[in-house]
Amino acid sequence: MKLSKRGEYGLRAMADLAAQTPLGGVVPLKDIAQREQIPAKFLEQILLALKNAGLLGSKMGIGGGYHLARPADQITLGQIVRVLDGPLAPIRCVSKMAYEPCACPDEATCGLRLVMLDVRNAIADILDGTTLADVAHRVEVARIERR
Amino acid sequence: MKLSKRGEYGLRAMADLAAQTPLGGVVPLKDIAQREQIPAKFLEQILLALKNAGLLGSKMGIGGGYHLARPADQITLGQIVRVLDGPLAPIRCVSKMAYEPCACPDEATCGLRLVMLDVRNAIADILDGTTLADVAHRVEVARIERR
DNA sequence: ATAAAGTCTACTGAAGTTATAAAGTTTTGA
DNA sequence: TCAAAACTTTATAACTTCAGTAGACTTTAT
């Protein structure tokens, strides 16, 4: 039931990009790494994976950097986590995106499977229902409420 | 976001015990391993951990075996998973049972944390709200419905 | 040209997962 | 008694994943 560092760093970096990217601009990896306290070389691999998955765009050379491939309200946390950590489901036989049969003789009446399906749906509802824009909004609300 | 084999086998074994234990009786490990297709030596480690955590009792000698330490409606899946796989929370800074601070400068306004707290609560609601008796009941319902 | 920035591949040490093996202890039926 | 059945404990090993490093290469603004 754990999110890997890879997944955590990726989510933080994407949220950072959503908040910090100037209009039509680009953010260098080093800036993200510094702000979010992520080892730069590790972040490289992570952003590369997100780029290959079509969630990020990049610009090479001086003044280059990364930017979201789509507006922040069209990128969900579920998409990001699936790229970096694989399926959301706790066991493969309840995964929608990466189903695999399990050992039990009859899936339809497997008690464990029924419960884990509930768990996977609960997780997916939250992660697929939350966009980077939603995250930014919640941070704003939390900041105001604390005053 | 994954349940280990250890956790999966443990849950299956506990559900098996809830369904198969005769009143006041005991089930030998070998029977569970055979029915649930679990390597016996691996299952030994798992049941031992559950016993040390106070979820199982055992009886030695000929005719010995394992039994639930409490009635099936007083053992939740959350208790079992925590023993075998650790905290339910996707990241430690939202764990109730094993909290640890994360790197972010201010937890109260960390967007990732707010979302992951929702996820951990969703998982915990299901797993802590489902007992072995509930699982057995759902299996019954599924069997009847399929006809 | 050159320095800043991203791209890509490969590697590594540590930890965790999934077992298997061996030896030891307790209980109990015959 | 005594030996089989069952649980207990420790050790080990193959395999995979995780987290991070290293280094060579490409692109681009100036």
Short mmCIF file of C-alpha atoms in Angstrom, two decimals, chain B residues 4-131:
data_model
loop_
_atom_site.label_atom_id
_atom_site.label_comp_id
_atom_site.label_asym_id
_atom_site.label_seq_id
_atom_site.Cartn_x
_atom_site.Cartn_y
_atom_site.Cartn_z
CA SER B 4 2.66 -8.13 -1.05
CA LYS B 5 2.28 -11.88 -1.49
CA ARG B 6 2.90 -12.10 2.23
CA GLY B 7 -0.11 -9.88 2.89
CA GLU B 8 -2.25 -11.64 0.31
CA TYR B 9 -1.42 -15.12 1.63
CA GLY B 10 -2.05 -13.97 5.18
CA LEU B 11 -5.47 -12.61 4.32
CA ARG B 12 -6.38 -15.78 2.42
CA ALA B 13 -5.23 -17.97 5.27
CA MET B 14 -7.20 -15.98 7.84
CA ALA B 15 -10.32 -16.09 5.69
CA ASP B 16 -9.80 -19.82 5.26
CA LEU B 17 -9.54 -20.25 9.02
CA ALA B 18 -12.69 -18.22 9.57
CA ALA B 19 -14.58 -20.45 7.17
CA GLN B 20 -13.07 -23.87 7.92
CA THR B 21 -12.39 -24.03 11.67
CA PRO B 22 -14.76 -26.41 13.46
CA LEU B 23 -16.27 -25.02 16.67
CA GLY B 24 -13.62 -25.00 19.38
CA GLY B 25 -11.28 -26.80 17.02
CA VAL B 26 -8.11 -26.17 15.15
CA VAL B 27 -6.83 -26.35 11.54
CA PRO B 28 -3.37 -27.75 10.65
CA LEU B 29 -1.17 -25.50 8.55
CA LYS B 30 -0.80 -28.09 5.83
CA ASP B 31 -4.55 -28.09 5.18
CA ILE B 32 -4.60 -24.30 4.71
CA ALA B 33 -1.54 -24.38 2.46
CA GLN B 34 -3.12 -27.04 0.28
CA ARG B 35 -6.54 -25.42 -0.04
CA GLU B 36 -5.16 -21.93 -0.69
CA GLN B 37 -2.19 -22.97 -2.84
CA ILE B 38 0.40 -21.36 -0.57
CA PRO B 39 3.97 -22.73 -0.13
CA ALA B 40 3.83 -24.38 3.32
CA LYS B 41 7.17 -23.10 4.57
CA PHE B 42 6.32 -19.54 3.56
CA LEU B 43 2.94 -19.81 5.23
CA GLU B 44 4.70 -20.90 8.42
CA GLN B 45 6.45 -17.55 8.68
CA ILE B 46 3.23 -15.69 7.98
CA LEU B 47 1.10 -17.51 10.55
CA LEU B 48 3.88 -17.15 13.10
CA ALA B 49 3.83 -13.37 12.63
CA LEU B 50 0.06 -13.32 12.99
CA LYS B 51 0.32 -15.45 16.10
CA ASN B 52 2.94 -13.16 17.66
CA ALA B 53 0.66 -10.22 16.89
CA GLY B 54 -2.10 -11.89 18.88
CA LEU B 55 -4.41 -12.56 15.95
CA LEU B 56 -3.98 -16.34 15.99
CA GLY B 57 -3.70 -19.07 18.59
CA SER B 58 -2.20 -22.52 18.06
CA LYS B 59 -2.20 -26.00 19.47
CA MET B 60 0.84 -28.26 19.25
CA GLY B 61 1.20 -31.97 18.75
CA ILE B 62 -0.83 -34.53 16.88
CA GLY B 63 -4.19 -33.08 15.94
CA GLY B 64 -2.79 -29.60 16.50
CA GLY B 65 -3.08 -26.52 14.31
CA TYR B 66 -4.13 -22.88 14.24
CA HIS B 67 -7.30 -21.05 15.20
CA LEU B 68 -8.42 -17.43 15.26
CA ALA B 69 -7.58 -15.71 18.55
CA ARG B 70 -10.94 -13.93 18.54
CA PRO B 71 -14.31 -14.41 16.85
CA ALA B 72 -14.25 -13.69 13.11
CA ASP B 73 -16.36 -10.57 13.54
CA GLN B 74 -13.73 -9.03 15.79
CA ILE B 75 -10.75 -9.33 13.45
CA THR B 76 -10.46 -6.72 10.72
CA LEU B 77 -8.52 -6.94 7.48
CA GLY B 78 -6.73 -3.74 8.50
CA GLN B 79 -5.24 -5.48 11.54
CA ILE B 80 -3.96 -8.33 9.38
CA VAL B 81 -2.47 -6.12 6.68
CA ARG B 82 -0.69 -3.89 9.22
CA VAL B 83 1.00 -6.93 10.77
CA LEU B 84 2.18 -8.35 7.46
CA ASP B 85 2.70 -5.30 5.23
CA GLY B 86 3.07 -2.37 7.61
CA PRO B 87 1.16 0.93 7.60
CA LEU B 88 -1.80 1.40 5.25
CA ALA B 89 -0.84 4.99 4.35
CA PRO B 90 0.75 5.56 0.92
CA ILE B 91 3.24 7.98 2.51
CA ARG B 92 4.39 8.00 6.12
CA CYS B 93 3.46 11.61 6.88
CA VAL B 94 -0.24 10.69 6.66
CA SER B 95 0.01 7.46 8.67
CA LYS B 96 -1.98 7.32 11.90
CA MET B 97 -0.18 4.26 13.31
CA ALA B 98 3.36 5.03 12.07
CA TYR B 99 3.61 8.76 11.46
CA GLU B 100 6.89 10.27 10.33
CA PRO B 101 7.49 13.82 9.14
CA CYS B 102 8.29 14.27 5.44
CA ALA B 103 10.61 16.73 3.77
CA CYS B 104 8.07 19.39 2.81
CA PRO B 105 8.47 22.77 4.57
CA ASP B 106 4.89 22.95 5.83
CA GLU B 107 2.73 19.85 6.21
CA ALA B 108 -0.47 21.82 6.79
CA THR B 109 -0.33 23.31 3.29
CA CYS B 110 1.31 20.46 1.37
CA GLY B 111 -1.04 19.59 -1.50
CA LEU B 112 0.28 16.09 -1.98
CA ARG B 113 -0.18 15.37 1.69
CA LEU B 114 -3.82 16.52 1.67
CA VAL B 115 -4.65 14.18 -1.21
CA MET B 116 -2.72 11.23 0.22
CA LEU B 117 -4.51 11.72 3.52
CA ASP B 118 -7.78 11.23 1.64
CA VAL B 119 -6.39 8.07 0.07
CA ARG B 120 -5.16 6.65 3.36
CA ASN B 121 -8.54 7.36 4.97
CA ALA B 122 -10.40 5.71 2.11
CA ILE B 123 -8.24 2.59 2.41
CA ALA B 124 -8.43 2.50 6.20
CA ASP B 125 -12.22 2.95 6.17
CA ILE B 126 -12.60 -0.15 4.03
CA LEU B 127 -9.95 -2.37 5.60
CA ASP B 128 -10.65 -1.42 9.22
CA GLY B 129 -14.38 -1.63 8.55
CA THR B 130 -14.29 -5.14 7.11
CA THR B 131 -14.01 -8.17 9.39
#
